[in-house]
Short mmCIF file of C-alpha atoms in Angstrom, two decimals:
data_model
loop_
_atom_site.label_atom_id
_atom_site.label_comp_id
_atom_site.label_asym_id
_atom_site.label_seq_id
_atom_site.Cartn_x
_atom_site.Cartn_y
_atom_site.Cartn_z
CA UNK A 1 36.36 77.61 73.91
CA UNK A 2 34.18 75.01 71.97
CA UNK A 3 33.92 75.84 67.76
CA UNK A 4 37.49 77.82 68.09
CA UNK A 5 40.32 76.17 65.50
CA UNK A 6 43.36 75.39 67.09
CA UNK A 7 46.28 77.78 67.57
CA UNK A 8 48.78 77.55 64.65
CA UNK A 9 51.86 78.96 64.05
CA UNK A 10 52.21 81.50 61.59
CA UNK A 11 54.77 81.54 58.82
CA UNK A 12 58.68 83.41 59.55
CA UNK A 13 58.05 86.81 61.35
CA UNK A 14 57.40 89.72 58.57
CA UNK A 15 59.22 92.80 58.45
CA UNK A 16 56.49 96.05 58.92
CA UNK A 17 56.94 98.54 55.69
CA UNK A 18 59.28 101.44 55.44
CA UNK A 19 62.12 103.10 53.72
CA UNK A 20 65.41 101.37 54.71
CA UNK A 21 63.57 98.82 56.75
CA UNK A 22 65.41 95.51 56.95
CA UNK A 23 64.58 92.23 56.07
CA UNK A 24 63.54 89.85 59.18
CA UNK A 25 65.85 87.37 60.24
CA UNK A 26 64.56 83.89 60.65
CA UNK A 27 63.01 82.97 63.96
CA UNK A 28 65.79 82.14 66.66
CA UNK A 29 66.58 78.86 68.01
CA UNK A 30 65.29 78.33 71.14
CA UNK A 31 67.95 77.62 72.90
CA UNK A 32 69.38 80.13 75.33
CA UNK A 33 72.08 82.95 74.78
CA UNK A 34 75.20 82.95 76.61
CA UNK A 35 74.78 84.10 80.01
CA UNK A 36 74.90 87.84 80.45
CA UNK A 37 75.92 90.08 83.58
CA UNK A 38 72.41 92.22 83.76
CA UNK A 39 69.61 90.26 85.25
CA UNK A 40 67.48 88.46 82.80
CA UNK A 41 63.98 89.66 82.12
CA UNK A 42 61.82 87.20 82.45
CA UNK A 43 59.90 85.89 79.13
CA UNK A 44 56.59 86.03 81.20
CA UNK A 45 57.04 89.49 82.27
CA UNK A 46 56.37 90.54 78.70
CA UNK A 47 53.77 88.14 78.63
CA UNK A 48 51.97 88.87 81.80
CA UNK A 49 52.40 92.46 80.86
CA UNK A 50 50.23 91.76 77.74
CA UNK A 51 47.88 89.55 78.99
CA UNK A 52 47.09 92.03 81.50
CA UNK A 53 46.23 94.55 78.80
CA UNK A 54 44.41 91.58 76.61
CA UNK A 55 42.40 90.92 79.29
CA UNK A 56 39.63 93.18 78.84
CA UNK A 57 39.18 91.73 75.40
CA UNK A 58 36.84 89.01 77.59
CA UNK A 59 33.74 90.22 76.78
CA UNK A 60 32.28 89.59 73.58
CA UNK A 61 28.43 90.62 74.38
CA UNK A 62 26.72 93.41 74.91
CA UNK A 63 26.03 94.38 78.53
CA UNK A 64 22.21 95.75 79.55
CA UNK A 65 21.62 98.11 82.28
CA UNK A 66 18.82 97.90 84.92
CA UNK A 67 15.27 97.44 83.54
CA UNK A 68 13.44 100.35 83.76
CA UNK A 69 9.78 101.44 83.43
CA UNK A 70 8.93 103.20 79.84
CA UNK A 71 9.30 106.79 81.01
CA UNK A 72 12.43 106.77 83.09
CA UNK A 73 13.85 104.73 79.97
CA UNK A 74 12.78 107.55 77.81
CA UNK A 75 14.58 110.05 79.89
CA UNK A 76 17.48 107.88 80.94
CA UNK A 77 18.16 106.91 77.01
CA UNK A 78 18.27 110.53 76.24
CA UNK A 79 20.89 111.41 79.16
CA UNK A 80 22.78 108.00 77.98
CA UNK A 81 22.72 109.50 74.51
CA UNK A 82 24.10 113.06 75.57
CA UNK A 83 26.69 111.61 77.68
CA UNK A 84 28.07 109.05 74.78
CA UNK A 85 28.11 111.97 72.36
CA UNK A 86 30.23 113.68 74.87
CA UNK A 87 32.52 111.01 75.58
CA UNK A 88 32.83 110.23 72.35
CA UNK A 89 33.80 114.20 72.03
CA UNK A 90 36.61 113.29 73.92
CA UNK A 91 38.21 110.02 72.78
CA UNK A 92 41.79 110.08 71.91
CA UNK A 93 43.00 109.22 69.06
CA UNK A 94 45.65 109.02 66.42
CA UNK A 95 47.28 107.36 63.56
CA UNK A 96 50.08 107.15 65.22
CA UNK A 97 52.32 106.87 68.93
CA UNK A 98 55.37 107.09 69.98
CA UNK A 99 55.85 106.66 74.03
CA UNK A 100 57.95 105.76 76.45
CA UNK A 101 56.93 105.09 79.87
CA UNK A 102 57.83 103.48 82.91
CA UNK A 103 56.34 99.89 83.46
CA UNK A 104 56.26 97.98 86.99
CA UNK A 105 54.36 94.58 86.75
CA UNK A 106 53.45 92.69 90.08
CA UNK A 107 51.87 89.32 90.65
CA UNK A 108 51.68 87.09 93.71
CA UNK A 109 55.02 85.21 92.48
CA UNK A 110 57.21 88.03 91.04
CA UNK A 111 57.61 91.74 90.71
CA UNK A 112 59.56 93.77 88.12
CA UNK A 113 60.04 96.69 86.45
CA UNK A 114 61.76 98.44 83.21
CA UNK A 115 60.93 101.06 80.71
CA UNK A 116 58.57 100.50 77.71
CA UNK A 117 59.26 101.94 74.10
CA UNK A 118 55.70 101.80 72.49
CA UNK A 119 55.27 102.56 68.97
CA UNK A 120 50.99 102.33 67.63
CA UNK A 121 50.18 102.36 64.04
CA UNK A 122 46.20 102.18 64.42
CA UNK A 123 44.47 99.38 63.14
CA UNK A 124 47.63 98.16 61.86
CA UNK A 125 49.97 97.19 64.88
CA UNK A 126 51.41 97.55 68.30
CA UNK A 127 55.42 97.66 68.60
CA UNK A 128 56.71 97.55 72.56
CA UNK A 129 60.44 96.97 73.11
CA UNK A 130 61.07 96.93 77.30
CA UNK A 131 64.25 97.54 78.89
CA UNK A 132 65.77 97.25 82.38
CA UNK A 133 69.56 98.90 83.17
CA UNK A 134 69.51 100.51 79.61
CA UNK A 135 69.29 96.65 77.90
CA UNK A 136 66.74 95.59 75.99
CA UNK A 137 65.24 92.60 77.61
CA UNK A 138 62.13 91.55 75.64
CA UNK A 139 60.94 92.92 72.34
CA UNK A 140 56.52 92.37 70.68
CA UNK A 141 54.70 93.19 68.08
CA UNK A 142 51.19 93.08 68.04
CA UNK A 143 48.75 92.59 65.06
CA UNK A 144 45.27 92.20 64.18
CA UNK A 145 45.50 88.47 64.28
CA UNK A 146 49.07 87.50 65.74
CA UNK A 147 51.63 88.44 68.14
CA UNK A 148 55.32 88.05 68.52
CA UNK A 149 57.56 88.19 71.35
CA UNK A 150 61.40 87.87 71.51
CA UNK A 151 63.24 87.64 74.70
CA UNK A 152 66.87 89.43 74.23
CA UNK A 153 69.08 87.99 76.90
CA UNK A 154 67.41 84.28 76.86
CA UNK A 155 66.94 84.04 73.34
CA UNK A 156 63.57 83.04 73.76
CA UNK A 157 60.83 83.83 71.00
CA UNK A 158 57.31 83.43 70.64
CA UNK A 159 55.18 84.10 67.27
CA UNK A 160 51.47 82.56 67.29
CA UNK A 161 48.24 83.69 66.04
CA UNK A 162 46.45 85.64 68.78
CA UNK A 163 44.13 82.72 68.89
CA UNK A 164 47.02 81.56 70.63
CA UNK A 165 45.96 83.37 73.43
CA UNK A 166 41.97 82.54 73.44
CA UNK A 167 43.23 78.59 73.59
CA UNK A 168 45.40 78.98 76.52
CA UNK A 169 44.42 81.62 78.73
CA UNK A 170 40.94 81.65 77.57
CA UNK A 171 40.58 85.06 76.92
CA UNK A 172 39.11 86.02 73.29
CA UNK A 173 41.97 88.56 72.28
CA UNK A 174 40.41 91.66 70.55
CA UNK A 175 42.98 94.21 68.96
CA UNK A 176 40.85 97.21 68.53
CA UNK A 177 40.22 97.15 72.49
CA UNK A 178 43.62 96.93 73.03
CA UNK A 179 44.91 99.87 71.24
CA UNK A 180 41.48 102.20 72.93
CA UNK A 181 43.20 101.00 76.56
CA UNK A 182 46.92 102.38 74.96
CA UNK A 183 44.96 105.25 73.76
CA UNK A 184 43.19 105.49 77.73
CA UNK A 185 39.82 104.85 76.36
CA UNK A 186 36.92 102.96 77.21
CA UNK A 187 35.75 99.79 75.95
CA UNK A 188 32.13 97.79 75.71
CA UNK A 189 30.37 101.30 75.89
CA UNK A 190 27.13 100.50 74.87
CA UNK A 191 23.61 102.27 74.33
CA UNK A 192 22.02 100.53 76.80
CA UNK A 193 23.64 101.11 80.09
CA UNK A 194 22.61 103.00 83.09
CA UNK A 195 23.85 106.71 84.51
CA UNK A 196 23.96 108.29 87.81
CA UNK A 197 26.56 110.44 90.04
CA UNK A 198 28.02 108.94 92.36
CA UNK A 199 31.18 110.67 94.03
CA UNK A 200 30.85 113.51 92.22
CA UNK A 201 31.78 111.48 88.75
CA UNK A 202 29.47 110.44 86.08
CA UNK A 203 28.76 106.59 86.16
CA UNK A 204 27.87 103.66 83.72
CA UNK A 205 26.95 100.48 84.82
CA UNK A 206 25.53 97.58 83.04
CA UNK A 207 24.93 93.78 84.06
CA UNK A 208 23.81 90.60 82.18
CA UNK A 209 23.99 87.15 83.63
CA UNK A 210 27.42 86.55 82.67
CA UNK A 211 28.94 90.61 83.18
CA UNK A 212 29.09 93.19 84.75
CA UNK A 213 30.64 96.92 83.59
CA UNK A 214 31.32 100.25 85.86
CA UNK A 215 32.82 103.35 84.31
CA UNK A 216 33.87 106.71 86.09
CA UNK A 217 34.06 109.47 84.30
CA UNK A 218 34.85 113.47 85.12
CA UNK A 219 31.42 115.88 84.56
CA UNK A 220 33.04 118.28 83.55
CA UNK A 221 35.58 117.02 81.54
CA UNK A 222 34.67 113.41 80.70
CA UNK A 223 38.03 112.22 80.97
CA UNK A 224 37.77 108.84 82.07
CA UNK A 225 38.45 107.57 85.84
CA UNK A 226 38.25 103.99 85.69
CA UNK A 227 36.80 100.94 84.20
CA UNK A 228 36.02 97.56 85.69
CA UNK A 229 34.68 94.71 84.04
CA UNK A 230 33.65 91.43 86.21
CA UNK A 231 32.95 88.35 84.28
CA UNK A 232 30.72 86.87 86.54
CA UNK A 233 30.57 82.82 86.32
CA UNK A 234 34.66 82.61 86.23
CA UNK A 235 35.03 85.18 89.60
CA UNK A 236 37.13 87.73 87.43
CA UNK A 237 37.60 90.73 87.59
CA UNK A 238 39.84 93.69 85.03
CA UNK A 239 40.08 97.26 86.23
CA UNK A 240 41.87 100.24 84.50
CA UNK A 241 42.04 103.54 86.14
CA UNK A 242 43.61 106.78 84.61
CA UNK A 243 45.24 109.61 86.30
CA UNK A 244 47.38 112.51 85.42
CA UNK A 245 45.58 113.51 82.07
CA UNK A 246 47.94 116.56 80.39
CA UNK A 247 47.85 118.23 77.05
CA UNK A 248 50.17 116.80 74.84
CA UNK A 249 51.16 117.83 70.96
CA UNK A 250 49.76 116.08 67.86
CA UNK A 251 46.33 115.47 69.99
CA UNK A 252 43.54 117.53 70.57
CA UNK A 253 42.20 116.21 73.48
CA UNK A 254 43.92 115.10 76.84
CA UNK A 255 46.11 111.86 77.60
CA UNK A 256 46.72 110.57 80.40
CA UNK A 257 49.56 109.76 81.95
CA UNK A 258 49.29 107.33 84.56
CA UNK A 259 47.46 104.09 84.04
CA UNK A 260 47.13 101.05 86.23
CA UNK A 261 45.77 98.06 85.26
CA UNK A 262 44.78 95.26 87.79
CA UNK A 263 43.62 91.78 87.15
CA UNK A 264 42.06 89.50 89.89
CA UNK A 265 41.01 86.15 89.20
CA UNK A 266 40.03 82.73 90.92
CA UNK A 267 42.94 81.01 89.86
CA UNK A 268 45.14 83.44 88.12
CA UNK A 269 45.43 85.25 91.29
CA UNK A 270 46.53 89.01 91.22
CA UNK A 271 48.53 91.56 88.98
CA UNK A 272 48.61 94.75 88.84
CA UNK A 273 50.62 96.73 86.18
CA UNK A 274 51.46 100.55 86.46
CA UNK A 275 52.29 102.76 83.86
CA UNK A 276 53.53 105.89 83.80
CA UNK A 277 54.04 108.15 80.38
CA UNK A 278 57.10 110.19 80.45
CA UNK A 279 57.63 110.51 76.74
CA UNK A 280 54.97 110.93 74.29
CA UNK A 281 54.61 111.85 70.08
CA UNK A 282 51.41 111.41 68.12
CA UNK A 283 53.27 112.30 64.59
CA UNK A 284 54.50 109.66 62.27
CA UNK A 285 55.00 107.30 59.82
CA UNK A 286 57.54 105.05 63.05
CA UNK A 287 59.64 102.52 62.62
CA UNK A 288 58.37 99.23 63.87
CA UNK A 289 62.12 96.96 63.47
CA UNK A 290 61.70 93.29 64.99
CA UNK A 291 64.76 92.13 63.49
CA UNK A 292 67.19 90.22 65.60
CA UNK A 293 70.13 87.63 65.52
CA UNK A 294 70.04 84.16 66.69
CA UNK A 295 71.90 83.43 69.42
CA UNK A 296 75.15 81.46 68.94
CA UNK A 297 74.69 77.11 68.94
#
């Protein structure tokens, strides 16, 4: 992306704050660990896995709807109004989460699966520790403007500015979108897009040259179906749909549950990842530990 700074890396992995909290260890070498009897999760699992989620972070504009003549604009910017207000109504939030869910990530070369620990401190950071046969395979944390990722059994470890990300995957990496998908919001909702019904949900759509955005939403609960975003000029597309929405405790509005996330792109290719919430706490302050020990020369 022309006018971005190059990707640096940032200085020895911080420890978050908190009673008792640790120190952080210095970054491991990167040579691998000994071998180990449970099959090794891959370093790009937990990568794919967050690119997948960073992916709707690729629009940076605001998408118009249709052009319309000066009374149905009227009208239809009133109904737009009412059904943001509602939506908005309805937006989960919360200073803090503590989940566990089951993850299953497929692309056209590989397919796994484990369980996800997520921890969310909003605004502040994003803690995910995956693991597969009860081992902890891969461990991130995610910041406002860096990321780190630590693979367990290979003793791999990755800590870069999440510019890191816009250089080589060219996607501009956004954390306040990310934590609204964790959160099973919607993103890019802006006050210029178009509603109608169709199939008995409420939609949004918007297009400009370079995107396009569809939203489903229940009428009578506005609990959100799905999302798609298409970036038009690179033939990509990022789709998030929501199922299973339950009350939980610590929230006032529904979560929900299930969430797929599916990427299709030119020359990416396909992945989907599901997720499915069986454990979930919106009370804090959490624990956020990324300390670790280097594996033996």
């Amino acid at each position: 992306m022309p006018g971005r700074p190059p990707a640096t890396r940032p200085p020895p992995l911080p420890s978050m704050p908190g009673p008792g909290r640790r120190a952080a260890a210095p970054p491991p070498s990167r040579t691998r660990s000994p071998p180990s009897k449970a099959k090794p999760l891959p370093m790009r699992f937990s990568l794919l896995a967050l690119l997948v989620l960073l992916l709707f972070s690729t629009c940076q504009r605001k998408t118009a709807g249709p052009a319309a003549n000066d009374d149905a604009a009227a009208t239809g910017k009133l109904r737009l109004a009412q059904v943001l207000r509602s939506i908005d109504e309805h937006r989960a939030s919360a200073e803090w989460m503590d989940a566990r869910a089951r993850v299953d990530v497929e692309s056209e070369s590989f397919s796994i699966g484990g369980t996800a620990y997520i921890r969310l401190h909003r605004d502040e950071a994003i803690w995910m520790s995956v693991k597969k046969f009860g081992i902890e395979g891969a461990r991130a944390l995610i910041r406002p403007d860096s990321f780190f990722l630590y693979n367990r059994l290979q003793g791999e470890y990755i800590a870069e500015p999440l510019s890191y990300i816009e250089e080589k995957y060219k996607i501009p990496a956004r954390f306040d979108l990310l934590q609204e998908i964790f959160f099973g919001n919607a993103v890019f909702l802006t006050d210029d897009l178009e509603v109608s019904r169709a199939e008995g949900a409420i939609r949004l759509t918007g297009r400009s040259r370079e995107f396009a955005t569809d939203y489903r939403y229940d009428p009578a609960t506005y609990q959100l179906s799905s999302m798609q975003l298409q970036e038009l000029g690179q033939n990509r597309s990022v789709s998030v749909s929501n199922a299973d929405y339950a009350t939980v405790d610590g929230l006032p509005v529904t979560f929900p549950r299930n969430r797929r996330v599916t990427v299709d792109g030119a020359t990416e290719g396909t992945a989907r990842m599901d997720m499915e919430f069986t454990d979930l706490s919106f009370s804090g302050p959490l624990e956020m530990p990324f300390t670790f020990r280097s594996p033996a020369p």
